[in-house]
Amino acid sequence: MDSSTSGIRPNYINGEWRPAEAYSERRNPSDLSESIGRFAMASPSDVADAVTAAHQALPGWSAETPQKRQDILNRAADIVIRRKDELAVLLSREEGKTLVEAKAEVMKAGETFRYFAGEAVRMAGASLRSVRAGVDIDMRREPVGVMALITPWNFPFSIPVWKSAPALAYGNCAILKPADLTNAIAWELAKILHEAGVPPGVFQLVMGGAETGAALVSDQGIDGVSFTGSGAVGRRIAKDVVDRGVRLQLELGGKNPLYVASDADMAKAVDAVIKGGFYSTGQRCTASSRIIVDAAIHERFVEELLVRTRALRIGHALDPKSDIGPLASAPQLQRVSGFVAEAEQDGAERRYGGDRLDRETQGYFFSPAIFTRGDMRQIINREEVFGPVISIFKAQDFDAAVRIANATEYGLSAGIFTSSHAKARAFMRASTAGMVMVNLPTVGSDYHVPFGGRGASAYGPKEMGLGAVEFFTETKTAYIAD
Ligand SMILES: NC(=O)C1=CN([C@@H]2O[C@H](COP(=O)(O)OP(=O)(O)OC[C@H]3O[C@@H](n4cnc5c(N)ncnc54)[C@H](OP(=O)(O)O)[C@@H]3O)[C@@H](O)[C@H]2O)C=CC1
Ligand SMILES: O=C(O)CCC(=O)C(=O)O
């Protein structure tokens, strides 16, 4: 019995649905009168039991045939794709992203399962001759062990899949601790993997707040931690685990620049700023937050952006007319409003938005904000806002634009709009970000190539593509003589 019809969601430990003593409740950020459900908060002993169960399951799962692992992950992909509409509605109700955005996220999660199903059989080492006579070398990949996966609320379905699909494909056991704001969709992931035939203890779900996450990462039985979230929490986890020799992957925030050169296609550049800065209510680590515009086109660009922004419809995430849903929570509303107030004190000029909006339903609606007179001394340009707020800088030339783009401790995503190949290539080379977009928004990524940043945006191997195999496997090098 999984309690799925009662709105009560238990934890998933050792193949069973385990109730808890305490539950947290989530409400729809588009309509606070609607409850999404009540979610079991794992106790420290639930967490310890999950780690024990994972260790019991590990020898069997890591020795399982690649074919079996592939079949299970393919079944998970099939279930996600079969249930895509219903999952997207739940995601939209729980997180507040529009249905279009939620559908894209669910589809990407399904494709990610499919890709890593293939990886289960592709997981390859190398065979080389030694530099010594009569010796061969066999370099093989093995799973790391029991992996703690800690995920944020802004991509609450695809990020848990980004982590659990490669963890399982390469033979690890995984324990997921999702953000407390978005347990409902994470719980569906546990249900999907259960239905797909993942054996008990191989994938487990422990819900709860920061305490549950802290209990999981500090458990001595954890071999690796893959974390996506804020820099503050990421650094705390690093302090806890690195000395213990626990493998660590951190995907943190961004302060992503988008440079619009004077030779850019203006309409496309404006569109990319709307998508990268305001869609998903700006709650993306890859959101464009610093827009750098050549002085020659600065005023025209701002005018065109204002026209497009005024036309955006902000409303209930499930209303097909909404372009942008609400912010995800009351703390988010407070945080983003605080940055708007600070920007004005710091001398930025508010040209549009930045206000809480009343709508028919009570929710955390907020108008996208455009600031001009951007300057790297302003706090909105140094810290991640994680909301629909952009700051526009005026650049005198290409070199000045690159200097502004790189003047940040972060280094996740950066973009350029230009019709010059030479400029695009020069920007690509000069950028200090882990991902560079040419004539594309700073948001949006593929599942088969590494995703992640540099500097304060990341630590350890990247996610997805070749990054995932580096993080979720260990190499063993064997020297063999007759
Ligand atoms: N670079 C990237 O790939 C991405 C980065 N992000 C970043 O995520 C942040 C927003 O997500 P948000 O969820 O607010 O981030 P947080 O860092 O607050 O939380 C992330 C996860 O960590 C958990 N957590 C909180 N405290 C601890 C702790 N002491 N020990 C272990 N786990 C803990 C949270 O649980 P709980 O929520 O229950 O408190 C949540 O599951 C932004 O800064 C954004 O840039 C988001 C998406 C992608
Ligand atoms: O590119 C994606 O699909 C998700 C990226 C992400 O996590 C983000 O932008 O916050």
Coordinates of C-alpha atoms and ligand atoms in Angstrom, one line a residue:
M1 CA 0.0 0.0 0.0
D2 CA 1.6 3.3 -1.1
S3 CA -1.0 5.7 0.3
S4 CA -0.9 7.5 -3.1
T5 CA -4.7 8.2 -3.0
S6 CA -4.8 9.7 0.5
G7 CA -2.3 12.6 -0.2
I8 CA 0.1 11.1 2.4
R9 CA 3.4 10.1 1.0
P10 CA 5.7 7.7 3.0
N11 CA 9.4 7.3 2.5
Y12 CA 10.7 4.5 0.3
I13 CA 13.2 2.4 2.2
N14 CA 14.5 -1.1 1.3
G15 CA 11.7 -1.6 -1.3
E16 CA 8.9 -0.7 1.1
W17 CA 6.8 2.4 1.8
R18 CA 7.6 3.5 5.3
P19 CA 5.4 6.0 7.2
A20 CA 6.9 8.5 9.6
E21 CA 6.1 10.2 12.9
A22 CA 6.1 13.6 11.3
Y23 CA 4.9 15.0 8.0
S24 CA 5.5 18.3 6.1
E25 CA 2.8 19.8 3.9
R26 CA 3.2 21.5 0.5
R27 CA 0.8 24.0 -1.0
N28 CA 0.5 25.1 -4.6
P29 CA 2.5 28.3 -5.1
S30 CA 0.0 29.4 -7.8
D31 CA -2.9 28.9 -5.4
L32 CA -2.1 28.6 -1.7
S33 CA -5.6 27.2 -0.9
E34 CA -4.6 23.9 -2.7
S35 CA -2.7 21.3 -0.7
I36 CA -0.3 19.1 -2.8
G37 CA 0.1 16.5 -0.1
R38 CA 1.7 15.5 3.1
F39 CA 5.2 14.0 3.1
A40 CA 6.9 11.8 5.6
M41 CA 9.9 13.4 7.3
A42 CA 12.6 10.7 7.7
S43 CA 14.0 10.3 11.2
P44 CA 17.8 9.7 11.7
S45 CA 17.1 6.0 12.1
D46 CA 15.2 5.9 8.8
V47 CA 18.3 7.4 7.2
A48 CA 20.6 4.9 8.9
D49 CA 18.3 2.1 7.8
A50 CA 18.4 3.3 4.2
V51 CA 22.2 3.3 4.2
T52 CA 22.3 -0.2 5.7
A53 CA 19.8 -1.5 3.1
A54 CA 21.9 0.1 0.3
H55 CA 25.0 -1.7 1.5
Q56 CA 23.1 -5.0 1.6
A57 CA 21.9 -4.4 -1.9
L58 CA 25.2 -3.2 -3.4
P59 CA 27.0 -6.5 -4.0
G60 CA 24.0 -7.9 -6.0
W61 CA 23.3 -4.8 -8.0
S62 CA 26.9 -4.0 -8.9
A63 CA 27.3 -7.6 -10.1
E64 CA 24.0 -7.5 -12.0
T65 CA 24.2 -8.0 -15.8
P66 CA 24.4 -4.8 -17.8
Q67 CA 21.4 -6.1 -19.7
K68 CA 19.2 -6.3 -16.6
R69 CA 20.2 -2.7 -15.5
Q70 CA 19.5 -1.5 -19.0
D71 CA 16.1 -3.1 -19.1
I72 CA 15.1 -1.6 -15.8
L73 CA 16.1 1.9 -16.8
N74 CA 14.4 1.5 -20.1
R75 CA 11.2 0.5 -18.3
A76 CA 11.6 3.6 -16.1
A77 CA 11.9 5.7 -19.3
D78 CA 8.7 4.0 -20.7
I79 CA 6.7 4.8 -17.6
V80 CA 7.9 8.4 -17.5
I81 CA 6.9 8.9 -21.1
R82 CA 3.6 7.1 -20.7
R83 CA 2.7 9.2 -17.7
K84 CA 4.2 12.5 -19.0
D85 CA 1.0 14.6 -19.0
E86 CA 0.0 13.7 -15.5
L87 CA 3.6 14.1 -14.2
A88 CA 3.8 17.5 -15.8
V89 CA 0.6 18.7 -14.2
L90 CA 1.8 17.5 -10.7
L91 CA 5.2 19.2 -11.3
S92 CA 3.5 22.4 -12.4
R93 CA 1.2 22.4 -9.3
E94 CA 4.0 21.7 -6.9
E95 CA 6.8 23.9 -8.2
G96 CA 4.9 26.6 -10.1
K97 CA 6.5 26.3 -13.5
T98 CA 4.2 26.6 -16.5
L99 CA 2.8 23.4 -18.0
V100 CA 4.9 23.9 -21.1
E101 CA 8.0 24.1 -19.0
A102 CA 6.9 21.1 -16.9
K103 CA 6.3 19.0 -19.9
A104 CA 9.8 19.8 -21.3
E105 CA 11.3 18.8 -17.9
V106 CA 9.4 15.5 -17.8
M107 CA 10.4 14.6 -21.3
K108 CA 14.0 15.4 -20.6
A109 CA 13.9 13.1 -17.6
G110 CA 12.5 10.3 -19.8
E111 CA 15.2 10.8 -22.4
T112 CA 17.8 10.8 -19.6
F113 CA 16.7 7.4 -18.4
R114 CA 16.9 6.2 -22.0
Y115 CA 20.4 7.5 -22.5
F116 CA 21.7 6.0 -19.2
A117 CA 20.0 2.7 -20.0
G118 CA 22.3 2.6 -22.9
E119 CA 25.2 3.6 -20.7
A120 CA 24.7 0.5 -18.6
V121 CA 25.9 -1.6 -21.5
R122 CA 28.4 0.9 -22.8
M123 CA 30.3 1.3 -19.5
A124 CA 33.7 0.6 -20.8
G125 CA 37.3 0.5 -19.7
A126 CA 40.4 0.1 -21.8
S127 CA 42.9 -2.6 -22.7
L128 CA 46.5 -1.4 -23.3
R129 CA 49.9 -2.9 -23.6
S130 CA 52.3 -2.1 -20.7
V131 CA 55.5 -0.3 -21.4
R132 CA 57.1 -3.4 -19.9
A133 CA 57.6 -6.6 -22.0
G134 CA 55.1 -9.4 -21.5
V135 CA 52.7 -7.3 -19.4
D136 CA 49.1 -6.3 -20.4
I137 CA 47.0 -3.6 -18.8
D138 CA 43.3 -3.9 -18.1
M139 CA 41.7 -0.6 -17.0
R140 CA 38.1 -1.2 -15.9
R141 CA 35.4 0.9 -14.4
E142 CA 33.6 -0.1 -11.2
P143 CA 30.7 1.5 -9.3
V144 CA 31.7 3.8 -6.4
G145 CA 29.2 2.4 -3.9
V146 CA 26.4 4.0 -1.9
M147 CA 25.6 7.5 -3.3
A148 CA 23.7 10.2 -1.5
L149 CA 21.8 12.4 -4.0
I150 CA 20.7 15.8 -2.7
T151 CA 18.6 17.9 -5.0
P152 CA 17.0 21.4 -5.3
W153 CA 13.3 22.3 -5.9
N154 CA 13.7 24.2 -9.2
F155 CA 14.1 21.1 -11.5
P156 CA 12.6 18.7 -9.0
F157 CA 12.1 15.8 -11.5
S158 CA 14.9 16.1 -14.0
I159 CA 17.7 16.7 -11.6
P160 CA 16.9 13.7 -9.4
V161 CA 16.8 11.7 -12.7
W162 CA 20.1 13.2 -13.9
K163 CA 21.7 11.8 -10.7
S164 CA 19.8 8.5 -10.1
A165 CA 19.9 7.2 -13.7
P166 CA 23.7 7.3 -14.0
A167 CA 24.2 6.1 -10.4
L168 CA 22.1 3.0 -11.1
A169 CA 23.3 2.4 -14.7
Y170 CA 26.9 2.2 -13.5
G171 CA 26.0 -0.2 -10.6
N172 CA 25.8 2.1 -7.6
C173 CA 23.0 2.2 -5.0
A174 CA 21.4 5.6 -4.6
I175 CA 19.6 7.4 -1.7
L176 CA 17.7 10.5 -2.9
K177 CA 16.9 13.4 -0.5
P178 CA 14.8 15.8 -2.5
A179 CA 14.1 19.4 -1.6
D180 CA 11.3 19.6 1.0
L181 CA 9.4 22.0 -1.3
T182 CA 9.1 19.4 -4.0
N183 CA 8.7 16.0 -2.5
A184 CA 5.6 15.0 -4.5
I185 CA 7.3 14.7 -7.8
A186 CA 10.4 13.0 -6.2
W187 CA 8.0 10.5 -4.7
E188 CA 6.6 9.7 -8.1
L189 CA 10.2 9.0 -9.2
A190 CA 10.5 6.4 -6.4
K191 CA 7.2 4.9 -7.5
I192 CA 8.4 4.7 -11.1
L193 CA 11.6 3.0 -10.2
H194 CA 9.8 0.6 -7.9
E195 CA 7.4 -0.3 -10.8
A196 CA 10.3 -0.6 -13.2
G197 CA 11.7 -3.4 -11.1
V198 CA 14.6 -1.8 -9.2
P199 CA 15.5 -4.3 -6.4
P200 CA 15.0 -3.3 -2.7
G201 CA 17.8 -1.1 -1.4
V202 CA 19.1 -0.1 -4.8
F203 CA 17.1 3.2 -5.0
Q204 CA 15.6 4.8 -1.9
L205 CA 13.9 8.0 -1.0
V206 CA 14.2 9.8 2.3
M207 CA 12.2 13.0 2.5
G208 CA 12.5 15.8 5.1
G209 CA 14.3 19.1 5.5
A210 CA 17.9 20.1 5.9
E211 CA 18.2 17.8 8.9
T212 CA 17.5 14.8 6.7
G213 CA 20.1 15.9 4.2
A214 CA 22.7 16.6 6.9
A215 CA 22.0 13.1 8.5
L216 CA 22.5 11.5 5.1
V217 CA 25.7 13.1 4.1
S218 CA 27.2 12.7 7.6
D219 CA 26.4 8.9 7.6
Q220 CA 29.8 7.0 7.6
G221 CA 28.3 4.5 5.2
I222 CA 28.1 7.0 2.3
D223 CA 30.7 6.6 -0.4
G224 CA 29.7 9.6 -2.6
V225 CA 27.5 12.7 -2.5
S226 CA 26.1 14.4 -5.6
F227 CA 24.6 17.7 -4.6
T228 CA 22.8 20.4 -6.5
G229 CA 21.8 23.5 -4.6
S230 CA 23.1 26.7 -3.1
G231 CA 26.8 27.5 -2.6
A232 CA 26.3 27.9 1.2
V233 CA 24.9 24.4 1.7
G234 CA 27.4 22.9 -0.9
R235 CA 30.3 24.3 1.0
R236 CA 29.0 23.0 4.3
I237 CA 28.7 19.5 2.8
A238 CA 32.2 19.7 1.4
K239 CA 33.6 20.5 4.8
D240 CA 31.8 17.5 6.2
V241 CA 32.7 14.9 3.6
V242 CA 36.0 15.7 1.9
D243 CA 38.1 14.8 4.9
R244 CA 36.4 11.5 5.1
G245 CA 37.5 10.7 1.5
V246 CA 33.9 10.7 0.3
R247 CA 33.6 11.4 -3.5
L248 CA 31.9 14.7 -4.0
Q249 CA 30.1 16.5 -6.9
L250 CA 28.7 19.9 -6.3
E251 CA 26.5 21.8 -8.8
L252 CA 25.9 25.3 -7.4
G253 CA 24.7 28.7 -8.5
G254 CA 25.4 31.0 -11.4
K255 CA 25.6 34.7 -12.2
N256 CA 25.3 34.2 -15.9
P257 CA 26.2 36.9 -18.5
L258 CA 24.7 37.3 -21.9
Y259 CA 26.5 39.7 -24.2
V260 CA 24.5 41.3 -27.1
A261 CA 27.0 42.7 -29.6
S262 CA 26.0 45.5 -31.9
D263 CA 25.9 43.1 -34.9
A264 CA 23.4 40.8 -33.2
D265 CA 20.0 39.8 -34.5
M266 CA 18.1 42.1 -32.1
A267 CA 14.8 40.2 -32.1
K268 CA 16.5 36.9 -31.3
A269 CA 18.6 38.4 -28.6
V270 CA 15.6 40.0 -26.9
D271 CA 13.8 36.6 -27.1
A272 CA 16.8 34.9 -25.5
V273 CA 16.8 37.4 -22.6
I274 CA 13.1 36.8 -22.0
K275 CA 13.6 33.0 -22.0
G276 CA 16.8 33.0 -20.1
G277 CA 16.0 35.8 -17.7
F278 CA 12.3 35.5 -17.0
Y279 CA 11.0 32.1 -18.0
S280 CA 10.9 29.5 -15.2
T281 CA 10.3 32.7 -13.1
G282 CA 14.1 33.2 -13.3
Q283 CA 14.6 30.3 -11.0
R284 CA 17.4 28.5 -12.9
C285 CA 21.0 28.3 -12.0
T286 CA 21.7 29.0 -15.7
A287 CA 19.4 32.0 -15.9
S288 CA 20.7 35.1 -17.7
S289 CA 21.0 37.7 -15.0
R290 CA 23.7 40.1 -16.3
I291 CA 22.9 41.4 -19.8
I292 CA 25.8 43.2 -21.4
V293 CA 24.9 45.3 -24.4
D294 CA 27.1 47.3 -26.8
A295 CA 26.7 51.0 -26.2
A296 CA 25.7 51.6 -29.9
I297 CA 22.5 49.5 -29.5
H298 CA 21.9 49.8 -25.8
E299 CA 18.9 52.2 -25.8
R300 CA 17.1 50.4 -28.7
F301 CA 17.7 47.0 -27.0
V302 CA 16.2 48.3 -23.7
E303 CA 13.2 49.7 -25.6
E304 CA 12.5 46.4 -27.4
L305 CA 13.0 44.4 -24.3
L306 CA 10.5 46.6 -22.4
V307 CA 7.9 46.1 -25.1
R308 CA 8.3 42.3 -25.0
T309 CA 8.3 42.2 -21.2
R310 CA 5.2 44.3 -20.8
A311 CA 3.4 41.7 -22.9
L312 CA 4.3 38.8 -20.7
R313 CA 1.4 37.2 -18.9
I314 CA 2.1 36.2 -15.3
G315 CA -0.4 33.8 -13.7
H316 CA -1.4 30.4 -12.5
A317 CA 1.1 27.9 -13.8
L318 CA -1.7 25.6 -15.2
D319 CA -3.4 28.4 -17.1
P320 CA -2.3 27.9 -20.7
K321 CA -2.3 31.7 -21.2
S322 CA 0.5 32.1 -18.6
D323 CA 4.0 32.7 -19.9
I324 CA 5.4 32.8 -16.3
G325 CA 4.2 31.1 -13.2
P326 CA 4.7 32.3 -9.6
L327 CA 7.9 32.2 -7.5
A328 CA 8.2 28.8 -5.7
S329 CA 7.7 29.9 -2.1
A330 CA 7.3 32.7 0.4
P331 CA 11.1 32.7 1.2
Q332 CA 11.7 33.1 -2.5
L333 CA 9.3 36.0 -2.7
Q334 CA 11.1 37.7 0.2
R335 CA 14.5 37.0 -1.2
V336 CA 13.8 38.3 -4.7
S337 CA 12.0 41.4 -3.3
G338 CA 15.0 42.1 -1.1
F339 CA 17.4 42.1 -4.1
V340 CA 15.1 44.5 -5.9
A341 CA 15.2 46.9 -3.0
E342 CA 19.0 46.6 -2.7
A343 CA 19.5 47.2 -6.4
E344 CA 17.8 50.6 -6.2
Q345 CA 19.8 51.5 -3.1
D346 CA 23.0 50.5 -5.1
G347 CA 22.2 53.0 -7.9
A348 CA 20.6 50.7 -10.5
E349 CA 17.7 52.1 -12.4
R350 CA 14.5 50.1 -12.2
R351 CA 12.9 50.3 -15.7
Y352 CA 10.2 47.7 -15.1
G353 CA 8.6 45.3 -12.7
G354 CA 10.0 43.9 -9.5
D355 CA 6.7 43.9 -7.6
R356 CA 4.5 41.3 -6.0
L357 CA 1.3 40.9 -8.1
D358 CA -2.2 40.2 -7.1
R359 CA -4.0 37.6 -9.1
E360 CA -7.3 35.8 -8.8
T361 CA -5.7 33.0 -6.9
Q362 CA -3.5 33.7 -3.9
G363 CA 0.0 32.9 -5.0
Y364 CA 3.6 34.2 -5.1
F365 CA 3.3 36.1 -8.4
F366 CA 6.0 38.6 -9.2
S367 CA 6.6 40.9 -12.1
P368 CA 9.8 40.4 -14.1
A369 CA 12.3 43.2 -13.3
I370 CA 14.6 45.1 -15.6
F371 CA 17.3 47.2 -14.2
T372 CA 19.7 49.4 -16.2
R373 CA 23.0 51.1 -15.2
G374 CA 24.4 47.8 -14.3
D375 CA 27.7 47.9 -12.4
M376 CA 29.6 45.0 -10.8
R377 CA 29.7 46.8 -7.5
Q378 CA 25.9 46.3 -7.2
I379 CA 24.8 43.3 -5.1
I380 CA 22.3 42.1 -7.7
N381 CA 25.3 41.6 -10.0
R382 CA 27.4 39.7 -7.6
E383 CA 25.0 37.4 -5.9
E384 CA 22.6 34.9 -7.4
V385 CA 19.1 36.3 -7.2
F386 CA 17.3 33.2 -8.4
G387 CA 14.3 35.1 -9.6
P388 CA 13.1 37.1 -12.7
V389 CA 15.5 40.0 -12.3
I390 CA 17.9 41.2 -14.9
S391 CA 20.5 43.9 -14.9
I392 CA 21.7 45.6 -18.1
F393 CA 25.2 46.8 -18.5
K394 CA 26.5 49.1 -21.3
A395 CA 29.8 47.9 -22.9
Q396 CA 32.1 50.2 -24.9
D397 CA 33.6 47.4 -26.9
F398 CA 34.1 43.6 -27.1
D399 CA 37.0 43.6 -24.6
A400 CA 35.0 45.5 -22.1
A401 CA 32.0 43.1 -22.5
V402 CA 34.3 40.1 -21.9
R403 CA 35.7 41.8 -18.8
I404 CA 32.3 42.3 -17.4
A405 CA 31.2 38.8 -18.3
N406 CA 34.1 37.2 -16.5
A407 CA 34.0 39.6 -13.5
T408 CA 32.3 37.1 -11.2
E409 CA 33.3 34.3 -8.9
Y410 CA 30.7 32.1 -10.6
G411 CA 31.3 30.4 -14.0
L412 CA 28.3 28.3 -15.0
S413 CA 26.9 29.5 -18.3
A414 CA 27.7 32.5 -20.6
G415 CA 26.3 33.6 -23.9
I416 CA 26.9 35.9 -26.8
F417 CA 24.6 37.1 -29.6
T418 CA 26.5 38.2 -32.7
S419 CA 26.5 37.6 -36.4
S420 CA 30.3 37.5 -36.5
H421 CA 31.9 34.0 -36.3
A422 CA 35.2 35.6 -35.2
K423 CA 33.6 37.4 -32.3
A424 CA 31.7 34.3 -31.2
R425 CA 34.9 32.2 -31.2
A426 CA 36.8 34.9 -29.4
F427 CA 34.1 35.0 -26.7
M428 CA 34.0 31.2 -26.5
R429 CA 37.8 31.2 -25.9
A430 CA 37.8 34.1 -23.4
S431 CA 34.8 33.0 -21.3
T432 CA 35.6 31.6 -17.8
A433 CA 32.2 29.7 -17.7
G434 CA 31.8 25.9 -18.0
M435 CA 29.1 26.3 -20.7
V436 CA 29.1 28.9 -23.5
M437 CA 26.1 29.6 -25.8
V438 CA 26.3 31.3 -29.1
N439 CA 23.1 32.9 -30.4
L440 CA 21.2 30.8 -27.8
P441 CA 19.9 31.6 -24.4
T442 CA 22.2 30.8 -21.4
V443 CA 19.6 28.2 -20.3
G444 CA 18.9 24.8 -22.0
S445 CA 21.2 21.8 -22.1
D446 CA 21.5 18.3 -23.6
Y447 CA 21.6 15.1 -21.7
H448 CA 24.5 13.5 -23.5
V449 CA 27.2 16.1 -22.8
P450 CA 28.7 17.4 -19.5
F451 CA 26.7 20.0 -17.7
G452 CA 28.3 22.2 -15.0
G453 CA 30.4 25.2 -14.2
R454 CA 33.7 26.4 -12.9
G455 CA 34.8 28.5 -10.0
A456 CA 32.1 29.0 -7.3
S457 CA 29.6 27.2 -9.5
A458 CA 30.9 23.7 -9.1
Y459 CA 33.2 21.2 -7.6
G460 CA 34.2 17.8 -8.8
P461 CA 33.3 16.1 -12.1
K462 CA 30.4 17.6 -14.1
E463 CA 27.0 15.9 -14.5
M464 CA 25.6 14.1 -17.5
G465 CA 27.5 12.8 -20.6
L466 CA 31.1 12.0 -19.9
G467 CA 31.0 13.8 -16.6
A468 CA 28.6 11.3 -15.1
V469 CA 30.8 8.3 -15.9
E470 CA 33.7 10.0 -14.2
F471 CA 31.8 10.7 -11.1
F472 CA 29.8 7.5 -10.7
T473 CA 32.6 5.1 -11.4
E474 CA 36.1 4.4 -10.1
T475 CA 38.8 3.0 -12.3
K476 CA 40.8 0.0 -11.4
T477 CA 44.0 -0.7 -13.4
A478 CA 45.2 -4.3 -13.5
Y479 CA 48.7 -5.3 -14.7
I480 CA 48.7 -8.8 -16.0
A481 CA 51.7 -11.0 -16.9
D482 CA 51.7 -14.7 -17.9
Ligands
LIG1 N1 24.4 24.4 -10.9 C1 23.3 23.6 -11.0 O1 23.3 22.6 -11.7 C2 22.0 24.0 -10.3 C3 22.1 24.8 -9.1 N2 21.0 25.1 -8.5 C4 21.1 26.0 -7.3 O2 20.2 25.5 -6.3 C5 19.8 26.6 -5.4 C6 18.3 26.6 -5.2 O3 18.0 25.4 -4.7 P1 17.7 25.2 -3.1 O4 16.9 23.9 -3.0 O5 17.1 26.4 -2.5 O6 19.2 25.0 -2.5 P2 19.6 24.6 -1.1 O7 21.1 24.6 -1.1 O8 18.9 25.3 0.0 O9 19.0 23.1 -0.9 C7 19.5 22.1 -1.8 C8 19.2 20.7 -1.2 O10 20.0 20.6 -0.1 C9 19.2 20.3 1.1 N3 19.9 20.8 2.3 C10 19.7 21.9 2.9 N4 20.6 22.0 3.9 C11 21.3 20.9 3.9 C12 22.4 20.4 4.8 N5 22.9 21.1 5.8 N6 22.9 19.2 4.5 C13 22.5 18.5 3.4 N7 21.4 18.9 2.6 C14 20.9 20.1 2.9 C15 17.9 20.9 0.8 O11 16.9 20.4 1.6 P3 15.6 21.2 1.9 O12 15.2 21.9 0.7 O13 14.6 20.2 2.3 O14 16.0 22.2 3.0 C16 17.8 20.6 -0.7 O15 17.4 19.2 -0.8 C17 20.3 27.9 -6.2 O16 21.4 28.5 -5.6 C18 20.6 27.3 -7.6 O17 21.6 28.0 -8.3 C19 19.7 24.7 -8.9 C20 19.6 24.0 -10.1 C21 20.8 23.6 -10.9
LIG2 O1 19.3 22.5 -18.4 C1 18.5 21.9 -17.7 O2 17.7 21.1 -18.1 C2 18.3 22.2 -16.2 C3 19.4 23.2 -15.8 C4 19.2 23.7 -14.5 O3 19.2 22.9 -13.5 C5 19.0 25.1 -14.2 O4 19.0 25.9 -15.2 O5 18.7 25.4 -13.1

